[in-house]
Coordinates of C-alpha atoms in Angstrom, one line a residue:
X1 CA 0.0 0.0 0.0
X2 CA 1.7 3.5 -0.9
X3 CA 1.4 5.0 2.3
X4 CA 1.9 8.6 1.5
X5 CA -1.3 9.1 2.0
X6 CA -4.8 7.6 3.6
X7 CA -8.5 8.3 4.3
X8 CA -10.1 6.7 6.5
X9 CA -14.3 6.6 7.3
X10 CA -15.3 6.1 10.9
X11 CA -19.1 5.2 11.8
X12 CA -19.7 5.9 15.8
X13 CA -22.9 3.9 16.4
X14 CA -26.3 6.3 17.2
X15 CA -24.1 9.4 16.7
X16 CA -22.2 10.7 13.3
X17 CA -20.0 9.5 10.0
X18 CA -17.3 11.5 9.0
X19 CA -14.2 11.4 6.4
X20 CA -10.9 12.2 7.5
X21 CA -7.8 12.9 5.6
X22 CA -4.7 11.7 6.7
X23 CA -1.8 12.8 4.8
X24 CA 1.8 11.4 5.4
X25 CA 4.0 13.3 3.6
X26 CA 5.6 15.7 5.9
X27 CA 6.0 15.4 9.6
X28 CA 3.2 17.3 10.8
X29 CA 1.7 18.0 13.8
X30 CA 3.2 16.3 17.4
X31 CA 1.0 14.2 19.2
X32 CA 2.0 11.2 22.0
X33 CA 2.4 8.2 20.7
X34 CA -0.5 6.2 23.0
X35 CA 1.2 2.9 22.1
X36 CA 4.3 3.2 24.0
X37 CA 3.8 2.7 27.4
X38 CA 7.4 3.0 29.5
X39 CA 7.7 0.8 32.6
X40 CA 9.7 2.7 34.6
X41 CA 10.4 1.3 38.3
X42 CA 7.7 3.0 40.9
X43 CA 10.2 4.9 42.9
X44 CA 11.9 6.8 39.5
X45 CA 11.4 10.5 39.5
X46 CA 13.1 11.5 36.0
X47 CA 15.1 9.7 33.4
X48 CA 18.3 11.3 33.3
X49 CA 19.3 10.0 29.8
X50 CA 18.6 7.7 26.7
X51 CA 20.1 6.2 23.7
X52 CA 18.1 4.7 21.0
X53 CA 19.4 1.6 19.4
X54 CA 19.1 0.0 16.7
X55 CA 16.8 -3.0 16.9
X56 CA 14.0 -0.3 18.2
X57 CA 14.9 -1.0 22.1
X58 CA 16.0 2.3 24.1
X59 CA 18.7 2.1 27.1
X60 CA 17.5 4.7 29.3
X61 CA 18.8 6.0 33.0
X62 CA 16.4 5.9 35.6
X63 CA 17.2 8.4 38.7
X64 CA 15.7 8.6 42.0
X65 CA 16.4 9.3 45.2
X66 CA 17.7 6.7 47.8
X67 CA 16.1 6.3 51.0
X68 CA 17.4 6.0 54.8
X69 CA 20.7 3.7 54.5
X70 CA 20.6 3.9 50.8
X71 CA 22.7 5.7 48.6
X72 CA 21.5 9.6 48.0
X73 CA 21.3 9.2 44.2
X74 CA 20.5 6.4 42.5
X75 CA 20.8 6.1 38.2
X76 CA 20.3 3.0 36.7
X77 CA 20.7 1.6 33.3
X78 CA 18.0 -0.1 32.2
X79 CA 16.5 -1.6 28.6
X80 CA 13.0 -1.0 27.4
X81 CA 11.8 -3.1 24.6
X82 CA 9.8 -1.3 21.6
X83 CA 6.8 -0.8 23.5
X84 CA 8.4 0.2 26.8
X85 CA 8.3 -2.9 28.8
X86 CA 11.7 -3.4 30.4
X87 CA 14.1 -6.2 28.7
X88 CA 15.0 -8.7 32.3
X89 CA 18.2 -9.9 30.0
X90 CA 20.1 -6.3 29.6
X91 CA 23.2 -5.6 32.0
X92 CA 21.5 -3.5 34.7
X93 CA 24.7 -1.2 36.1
X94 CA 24.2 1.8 38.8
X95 CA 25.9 5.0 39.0
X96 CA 25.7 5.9 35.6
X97 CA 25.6 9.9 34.5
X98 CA 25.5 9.6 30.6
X99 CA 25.4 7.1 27.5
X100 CA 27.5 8.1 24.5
X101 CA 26.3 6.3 21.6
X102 CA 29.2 5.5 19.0
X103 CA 28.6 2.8 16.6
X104 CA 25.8 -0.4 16.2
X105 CA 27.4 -2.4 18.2
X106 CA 29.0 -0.7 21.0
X107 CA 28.6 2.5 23.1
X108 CA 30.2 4.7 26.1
X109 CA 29.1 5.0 29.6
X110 CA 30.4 7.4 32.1
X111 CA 29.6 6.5 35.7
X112 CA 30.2 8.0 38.8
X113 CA 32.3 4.9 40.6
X114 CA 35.7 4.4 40.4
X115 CA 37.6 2.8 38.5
X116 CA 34.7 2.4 35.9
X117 CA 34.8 6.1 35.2
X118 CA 34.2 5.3 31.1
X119 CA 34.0 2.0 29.7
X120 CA 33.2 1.0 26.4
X121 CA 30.0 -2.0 26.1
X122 CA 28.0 -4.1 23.6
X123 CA 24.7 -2.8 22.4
X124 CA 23.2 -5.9 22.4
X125 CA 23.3 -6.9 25.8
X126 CA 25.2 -4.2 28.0
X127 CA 28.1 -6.3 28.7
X128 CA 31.7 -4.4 29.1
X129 CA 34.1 -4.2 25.7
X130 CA 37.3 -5.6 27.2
X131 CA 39.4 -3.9 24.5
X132 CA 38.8 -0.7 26.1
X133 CA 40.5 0.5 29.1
X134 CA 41.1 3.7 31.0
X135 CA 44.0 3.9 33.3
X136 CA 43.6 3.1 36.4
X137 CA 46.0 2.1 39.9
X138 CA 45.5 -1.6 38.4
X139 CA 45.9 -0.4 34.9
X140 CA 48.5 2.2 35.2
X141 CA 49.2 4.4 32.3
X142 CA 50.4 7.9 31.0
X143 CA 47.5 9.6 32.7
X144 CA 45.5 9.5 36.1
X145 CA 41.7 10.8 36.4
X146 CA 41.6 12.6 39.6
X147 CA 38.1 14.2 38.9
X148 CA 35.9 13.6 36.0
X149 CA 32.9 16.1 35.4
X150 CA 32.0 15.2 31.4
X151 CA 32.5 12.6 28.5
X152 CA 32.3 13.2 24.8
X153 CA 32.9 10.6 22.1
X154 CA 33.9 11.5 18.3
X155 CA 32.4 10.0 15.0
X156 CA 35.8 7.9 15.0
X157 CA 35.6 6.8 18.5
X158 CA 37.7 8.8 20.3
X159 CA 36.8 9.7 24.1
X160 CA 37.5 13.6 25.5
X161 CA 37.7 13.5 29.3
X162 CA 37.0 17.1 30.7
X163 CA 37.9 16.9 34.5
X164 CA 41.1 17.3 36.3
X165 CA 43.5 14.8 34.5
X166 CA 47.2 14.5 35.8
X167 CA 49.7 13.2 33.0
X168 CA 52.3 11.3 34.1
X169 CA 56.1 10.0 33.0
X170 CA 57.4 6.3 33.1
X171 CA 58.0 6.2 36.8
X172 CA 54.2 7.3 37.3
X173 CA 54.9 10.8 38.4
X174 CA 52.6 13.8 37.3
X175 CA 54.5 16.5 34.5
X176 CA 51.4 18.1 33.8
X177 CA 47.9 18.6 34.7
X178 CA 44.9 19.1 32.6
X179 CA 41.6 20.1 31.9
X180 CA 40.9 18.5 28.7
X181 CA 42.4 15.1 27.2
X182 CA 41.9 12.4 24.6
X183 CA 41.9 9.2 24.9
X184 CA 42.7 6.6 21.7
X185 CA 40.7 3.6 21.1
X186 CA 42.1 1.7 23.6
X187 CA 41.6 4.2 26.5
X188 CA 45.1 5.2 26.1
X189 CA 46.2 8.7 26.2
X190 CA 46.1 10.6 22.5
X191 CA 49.7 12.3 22.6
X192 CA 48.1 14.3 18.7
X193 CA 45.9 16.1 20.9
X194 CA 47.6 18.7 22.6
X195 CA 45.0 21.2 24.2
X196 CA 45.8 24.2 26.2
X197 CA 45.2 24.4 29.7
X198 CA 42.1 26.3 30.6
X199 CA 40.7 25.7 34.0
X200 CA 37.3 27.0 33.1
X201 CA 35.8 25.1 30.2
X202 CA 32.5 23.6 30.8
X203 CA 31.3 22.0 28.0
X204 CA 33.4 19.9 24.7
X205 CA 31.1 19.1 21.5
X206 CA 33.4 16.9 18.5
X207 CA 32.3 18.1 15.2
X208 CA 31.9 15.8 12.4
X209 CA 34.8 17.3 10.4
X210 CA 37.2 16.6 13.2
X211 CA 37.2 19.7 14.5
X212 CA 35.8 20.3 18.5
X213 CA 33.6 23.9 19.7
X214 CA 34.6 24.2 23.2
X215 CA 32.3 26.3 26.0
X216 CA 32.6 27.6 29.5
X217 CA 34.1 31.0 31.2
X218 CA 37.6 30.8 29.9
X219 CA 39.1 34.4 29.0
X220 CA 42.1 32.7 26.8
X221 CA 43.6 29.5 25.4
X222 CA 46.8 29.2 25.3
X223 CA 47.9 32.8 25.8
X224 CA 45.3 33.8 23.3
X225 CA 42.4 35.5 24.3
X226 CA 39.1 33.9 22.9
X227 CA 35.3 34.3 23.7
X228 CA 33.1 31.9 25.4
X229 CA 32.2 29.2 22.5
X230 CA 35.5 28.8 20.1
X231 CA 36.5 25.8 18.0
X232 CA 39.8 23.9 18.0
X233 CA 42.0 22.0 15.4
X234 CA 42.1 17.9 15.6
X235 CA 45.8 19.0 17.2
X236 CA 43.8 20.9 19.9
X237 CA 45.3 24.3 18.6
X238 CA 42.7 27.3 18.3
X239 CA 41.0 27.2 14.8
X240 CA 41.3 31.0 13.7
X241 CA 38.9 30.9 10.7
X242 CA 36.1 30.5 13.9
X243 CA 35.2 33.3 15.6
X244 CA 32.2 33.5 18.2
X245 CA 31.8 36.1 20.8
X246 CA 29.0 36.4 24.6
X247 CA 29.5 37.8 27.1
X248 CA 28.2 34.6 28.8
X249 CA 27.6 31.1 27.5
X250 CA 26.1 28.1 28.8
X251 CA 25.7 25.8 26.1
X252 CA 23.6 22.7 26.7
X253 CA 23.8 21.1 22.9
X254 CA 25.0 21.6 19.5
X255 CA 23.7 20.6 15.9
X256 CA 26.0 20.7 13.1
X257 CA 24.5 22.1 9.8
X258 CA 25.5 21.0 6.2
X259 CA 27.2 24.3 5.2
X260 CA 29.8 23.7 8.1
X261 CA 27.9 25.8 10.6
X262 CA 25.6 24.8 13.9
X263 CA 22.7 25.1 15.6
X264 CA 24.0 25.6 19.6
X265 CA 21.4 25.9 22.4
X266 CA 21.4 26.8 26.2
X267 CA 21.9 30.1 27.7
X268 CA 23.8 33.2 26.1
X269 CA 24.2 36.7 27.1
X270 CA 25.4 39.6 25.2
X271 CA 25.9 43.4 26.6
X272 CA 23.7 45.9 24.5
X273 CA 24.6 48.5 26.9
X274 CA 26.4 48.9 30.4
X275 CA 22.3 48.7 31.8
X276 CA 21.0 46.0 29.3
X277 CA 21.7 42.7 28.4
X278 CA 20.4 40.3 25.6
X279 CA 19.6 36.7 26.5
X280 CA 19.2 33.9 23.7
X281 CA 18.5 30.3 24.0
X282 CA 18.9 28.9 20.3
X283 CA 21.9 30.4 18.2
X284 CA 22.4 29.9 14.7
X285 CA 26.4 29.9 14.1
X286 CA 27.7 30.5 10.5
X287 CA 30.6 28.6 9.2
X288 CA 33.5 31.4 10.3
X289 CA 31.5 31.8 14.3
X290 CA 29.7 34.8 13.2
X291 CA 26.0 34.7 14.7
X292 CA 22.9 34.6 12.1
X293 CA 21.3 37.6 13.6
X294 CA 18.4 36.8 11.9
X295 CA 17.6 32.9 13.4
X296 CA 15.7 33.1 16.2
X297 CA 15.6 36.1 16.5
X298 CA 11.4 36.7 17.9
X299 CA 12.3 33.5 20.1
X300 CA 11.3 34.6 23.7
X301 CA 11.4 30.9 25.9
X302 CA 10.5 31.4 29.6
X303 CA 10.4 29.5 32.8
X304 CA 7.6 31.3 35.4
X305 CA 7.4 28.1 37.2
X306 CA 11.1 28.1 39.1
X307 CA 12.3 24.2 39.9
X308 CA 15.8 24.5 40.7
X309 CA 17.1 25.7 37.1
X310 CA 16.2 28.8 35.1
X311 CA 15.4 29.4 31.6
X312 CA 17.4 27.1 29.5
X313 CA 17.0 25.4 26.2
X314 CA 18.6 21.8 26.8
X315 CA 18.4 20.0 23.0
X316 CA 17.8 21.2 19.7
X317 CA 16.5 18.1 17.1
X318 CA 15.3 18.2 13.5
X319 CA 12.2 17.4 12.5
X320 CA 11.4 16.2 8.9
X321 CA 12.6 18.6 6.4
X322 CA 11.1 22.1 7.8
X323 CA 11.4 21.9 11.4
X324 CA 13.0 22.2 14.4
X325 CA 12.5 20.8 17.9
X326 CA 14.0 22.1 20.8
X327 CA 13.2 21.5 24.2
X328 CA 14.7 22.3 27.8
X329 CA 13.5 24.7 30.9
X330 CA 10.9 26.4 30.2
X331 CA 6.8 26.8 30.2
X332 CA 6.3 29.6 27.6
X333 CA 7.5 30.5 24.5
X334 CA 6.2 33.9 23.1
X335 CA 3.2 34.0 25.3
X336 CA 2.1 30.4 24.6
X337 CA 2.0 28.0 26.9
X338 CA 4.8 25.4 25.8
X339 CA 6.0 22.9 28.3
X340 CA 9.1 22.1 27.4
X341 CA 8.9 21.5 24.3
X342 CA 8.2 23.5 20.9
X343 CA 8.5 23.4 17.4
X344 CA 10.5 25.9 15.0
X345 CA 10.5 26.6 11.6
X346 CA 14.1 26.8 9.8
X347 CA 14.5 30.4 10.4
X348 CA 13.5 29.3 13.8
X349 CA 10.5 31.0 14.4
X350 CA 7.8 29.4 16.0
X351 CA 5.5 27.0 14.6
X352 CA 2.5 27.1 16.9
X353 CA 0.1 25.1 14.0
X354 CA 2.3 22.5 14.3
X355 CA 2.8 22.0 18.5
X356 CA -0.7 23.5 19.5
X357 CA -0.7 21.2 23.1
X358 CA 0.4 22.8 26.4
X359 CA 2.7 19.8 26.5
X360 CA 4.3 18.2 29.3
X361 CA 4.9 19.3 32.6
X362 CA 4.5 18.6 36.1
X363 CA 1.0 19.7 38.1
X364 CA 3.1 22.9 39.3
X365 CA 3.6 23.7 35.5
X366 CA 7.4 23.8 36.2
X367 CA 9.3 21.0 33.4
X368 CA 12.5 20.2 32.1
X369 CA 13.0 18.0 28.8
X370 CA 15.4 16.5 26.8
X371 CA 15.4 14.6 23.7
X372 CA 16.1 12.0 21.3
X373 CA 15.1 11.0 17.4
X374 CA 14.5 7.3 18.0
X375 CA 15.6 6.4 14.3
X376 CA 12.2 5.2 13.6
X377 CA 10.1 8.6 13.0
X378 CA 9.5 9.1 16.5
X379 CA 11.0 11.7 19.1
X380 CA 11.9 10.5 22.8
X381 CA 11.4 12.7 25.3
X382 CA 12.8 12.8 28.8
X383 CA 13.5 14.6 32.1
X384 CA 11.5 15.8 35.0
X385 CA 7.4 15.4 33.5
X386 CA 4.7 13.8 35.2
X387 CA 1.9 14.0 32.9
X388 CA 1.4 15.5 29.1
X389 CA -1.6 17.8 28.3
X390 CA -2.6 17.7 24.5
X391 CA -5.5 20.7 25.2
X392 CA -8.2 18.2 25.6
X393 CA -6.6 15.7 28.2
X394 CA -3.9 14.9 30.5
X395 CA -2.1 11.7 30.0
X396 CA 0.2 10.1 32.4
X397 CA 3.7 10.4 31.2
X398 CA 6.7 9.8 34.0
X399 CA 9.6 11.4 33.0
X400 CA 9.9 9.4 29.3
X401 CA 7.4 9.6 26.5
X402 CA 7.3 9.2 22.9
X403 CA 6.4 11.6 20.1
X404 CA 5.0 11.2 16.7
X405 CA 3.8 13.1 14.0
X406 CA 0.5 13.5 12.5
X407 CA -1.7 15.7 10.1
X408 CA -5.4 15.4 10.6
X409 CA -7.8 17.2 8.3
X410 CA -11.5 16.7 9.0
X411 CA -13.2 16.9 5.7
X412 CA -16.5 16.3 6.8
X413 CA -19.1 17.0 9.9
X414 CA -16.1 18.8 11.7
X415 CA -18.9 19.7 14.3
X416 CA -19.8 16.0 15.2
X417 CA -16.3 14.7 14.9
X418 CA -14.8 17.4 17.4
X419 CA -17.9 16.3 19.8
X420 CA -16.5 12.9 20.0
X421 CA -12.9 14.0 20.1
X422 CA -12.0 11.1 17.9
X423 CA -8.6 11.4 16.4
X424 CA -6.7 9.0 13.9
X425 CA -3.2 9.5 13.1
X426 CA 0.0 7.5 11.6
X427 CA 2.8 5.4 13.4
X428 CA 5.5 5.0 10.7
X429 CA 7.6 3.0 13.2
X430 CA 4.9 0.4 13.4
X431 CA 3.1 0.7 10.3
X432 CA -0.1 1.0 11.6
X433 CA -2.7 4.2 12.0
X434 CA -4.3 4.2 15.7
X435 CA -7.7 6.1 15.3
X436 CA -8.9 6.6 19.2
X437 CA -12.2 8.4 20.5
X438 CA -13.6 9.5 23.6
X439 CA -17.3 9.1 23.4
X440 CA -19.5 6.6 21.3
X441 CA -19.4 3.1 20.0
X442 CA -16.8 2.8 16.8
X443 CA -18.8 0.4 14.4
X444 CA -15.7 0.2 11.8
X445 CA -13.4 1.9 9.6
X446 CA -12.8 2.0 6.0
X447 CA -9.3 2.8 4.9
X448 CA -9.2 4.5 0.8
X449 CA -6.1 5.4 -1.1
X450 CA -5.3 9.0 -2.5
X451 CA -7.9 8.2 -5.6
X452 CA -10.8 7.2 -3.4
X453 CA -11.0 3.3 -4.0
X454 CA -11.5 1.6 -0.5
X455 CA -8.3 -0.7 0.5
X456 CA -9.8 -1.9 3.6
X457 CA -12.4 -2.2 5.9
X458 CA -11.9 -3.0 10.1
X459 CA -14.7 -3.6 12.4
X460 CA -14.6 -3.2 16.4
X461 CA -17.0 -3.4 19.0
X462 CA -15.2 -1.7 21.5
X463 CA -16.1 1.6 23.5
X464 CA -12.9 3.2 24.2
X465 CA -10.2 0.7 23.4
X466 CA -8.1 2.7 20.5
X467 CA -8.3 0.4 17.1
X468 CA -4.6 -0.1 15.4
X469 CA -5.1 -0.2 11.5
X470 CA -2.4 -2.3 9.9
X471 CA -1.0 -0.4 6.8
X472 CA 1.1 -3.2 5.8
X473 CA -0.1 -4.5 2.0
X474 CA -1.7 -8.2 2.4

């Protein structure tokens, strides 16, 4: 079946028939995918990270807090199948801060016990790569972590340690100490990469051309002064062709763009005056640093609802071929009330048609979110979120939920098709179209292609039960 595009005719016994349109070309509107139901342990309050994989499972962090005689902070890996239940057979490790996604087959963990600062494991099944190794008293080598704060991995595999690292000579004495390191493929220190000290960078983002934008407070780099975001060689020295400048600059995420520049998010300030400052969340870099002035520029993202962090946009995503999603702190953008998450055009303006839900949020209204493209059409989001409100209802959500897109048009009897709130839309992932209602008895559903001949017909009986329509050919 070309599944481009659908209509589909829905009879609600003793109350209305109606046509709707379904087009799948595009990505359309956001809407929760009501087939993926996370089973998170009862005691999680967020999910601090994910990483897609492959095969359609997600490894995902669970955090909570420990009670009397347990540890203060507890983050767990854990493996949810394709429809959220939890996989029993995946490696189930505690202590972990992040998940650094390299290839198909393996990935990077960072935890917070040593010696198991960063090691490298199997996708399949969670189970440590051996052929990886960081230096450690039992594992001595040219290097010793005395404080890790963040992990970054490369396209080629290479693993940037931002921390306090002591290098060390043959007879295991420190020469040097730094901020910023490399480690090979083996976990052994990268003698090519030869960064300059500088005590206050925060945040380190490898580019796909080899290249690394670097973040934090830092005045200069190796005697040279440079702003807030700046990008360095392969070598670590300062690439001068890049040129960025804030006054302040948190920065939470970067997506690289085709033409060699990026997309970065967080939290920026700029001086307008001695009295007024500019603050931006998304930032359009050109290829040379320079900002796009124009990106973003109406963009106005807000928390009102303080929990611990201020206004901060954490991710930025695409989304199909005219969109942006970005997510992070915040509970209104431009007015609108956008929990955590909204949807931008490419100039990055907002698209309100698109995202018209509230979103999700906790029953304060305070939120944060981060996310994930699952590979399959769908968006993962996670972070602090107890519910998700689509302007009609409120569905449960803890702290992980997954995001489709669809583009209903209601052709006919709008009137009698809004009073039953019935709404059908596509899951590419799964191949199937869920059509749901809130009111009546759904007699069936006829599915036609773009010319009007009628593919199929499904009959149900049930009240409330949502009907999956397989879009498979037969």
């Amino acid at each position: 079946m070309d599944v481009r595009g659908f209509t589909t005719r829905v009879s609600v016994l003793c109350c209305f028939t109606a046509l709707l349109v379904v087009p799948l070309q595009g990505m359309g509107q956001l809407v929760l995918d009501p087939s993926y139901s996370p089973q998170l342990l009862q005691q999680v309050t967020h999910v601090r990270t994910v990483m897609p994989i492959y095969d359609g499972r997600t490894v995902i962090v669970e955090f909570w807090e420990g009670g009397l005689f347990e540890p203060q902070f507890l983050n767990e890996l854990a493996c949810l199948e394709e429809d959220g239940s939890r996989d029993p057979s995946y490696s189930q490790l505690g202590n972990v801060l992040s998940l650094l996604p390299w290839t198909d087959e393996v990935f990077y963990m960072q935890r917070a016990s040593y010696p198991n600062y960063v090691q490298r494991y199997h996708v399949a099944n969670g189970t440590v790569d051996p052929t990886f190794q960081i230096a450690t008293s039992a594992f001595p080598g040219r290097y010793e972590i005395s404080y890790l704060e963040k992990v970054s991995v490369d396209s080629e595999g290479r693993i940037y340690l931002l921390g306090i690292i002591d290098l060390l000579n043959d007879s295991q004495e420190v020469i040097a100490t730094k901020r910023l390191v490399r480690l090979d493929l083996h976990g052994d220190l990268d003698t090519t990469f030869t960064p300059a000290t500088s005590p206050s960078l925060r945040a380190v983002f490898p580019m796909p051309d080899g290249r690394v934008l670097l973040s934090g407070a830092q005045a200069s780099y190796n005697g040279v002064q440079v702003p807030r975001v700046f990008m360095v060689q392969d070598d670590g020295s300062i690439d001068t062709g890049f040129s960025t400048g804030f006054a302040t600059a948190t920065t939470t995420s970067v997506l690289a763009l085709p033409d060699g520049g990026c997309i970065i998010t967080g939290q920026f300030i700029d001086f307008v005056s001695l009295i007024q400052l500019d603050t931006t969340y998304v930032v359009r870099l050109l290829p040379n640093g320079s900002r796009d002035m124009a990106f973003a520029a109406d963009l106005h993202p807000r928390q009102t609802q303080y929990n611990g962090s201020y206004t901060s946009v954490r991710s930025i995503v695409p989304w199909g071929e005219d969109s942006y999603l970005i997510s992070g702190n915040f509970d209104v953008v431009n007015g609108a009330q956008k929990r955590g998450i909204a949807m931008l055009d490419l100039a990055g303006h907002l698209r309100p048609d698109q995202c018209v839900w509230p979103g999700p949020g906790l029953v304060d209204g305070s939120v944060s979110v981060s996310m994930a493209l699952d590979g399959s059409g769908g968006m993962l989001a996670y972070g602090t979120f107890d519910g998700f409100d689509d302007g009609i209802t409120i569905s449960p959500a803890q702290g992980l939920a997954r995001f489709i897109h669809s583009d209903v048009v209601l052709a006919t009897e709008p009137a009698s098709v809004a009073a039953t709130r019935s709404r059908v839309y596509p899951v590419p992932a799964k191949d199937v179209a869920w059509l749901e209602w809130s009111s009546g008895t759904l007699a069936y559903a006829r599915m036609y292609d773009m010319a009007g001949s009628e593919v199929a017909l499904f009959a149900s009986s049930g009240l409330a039960s949502p009907l999956a329509i397989d879009l498979q050919p037969h």
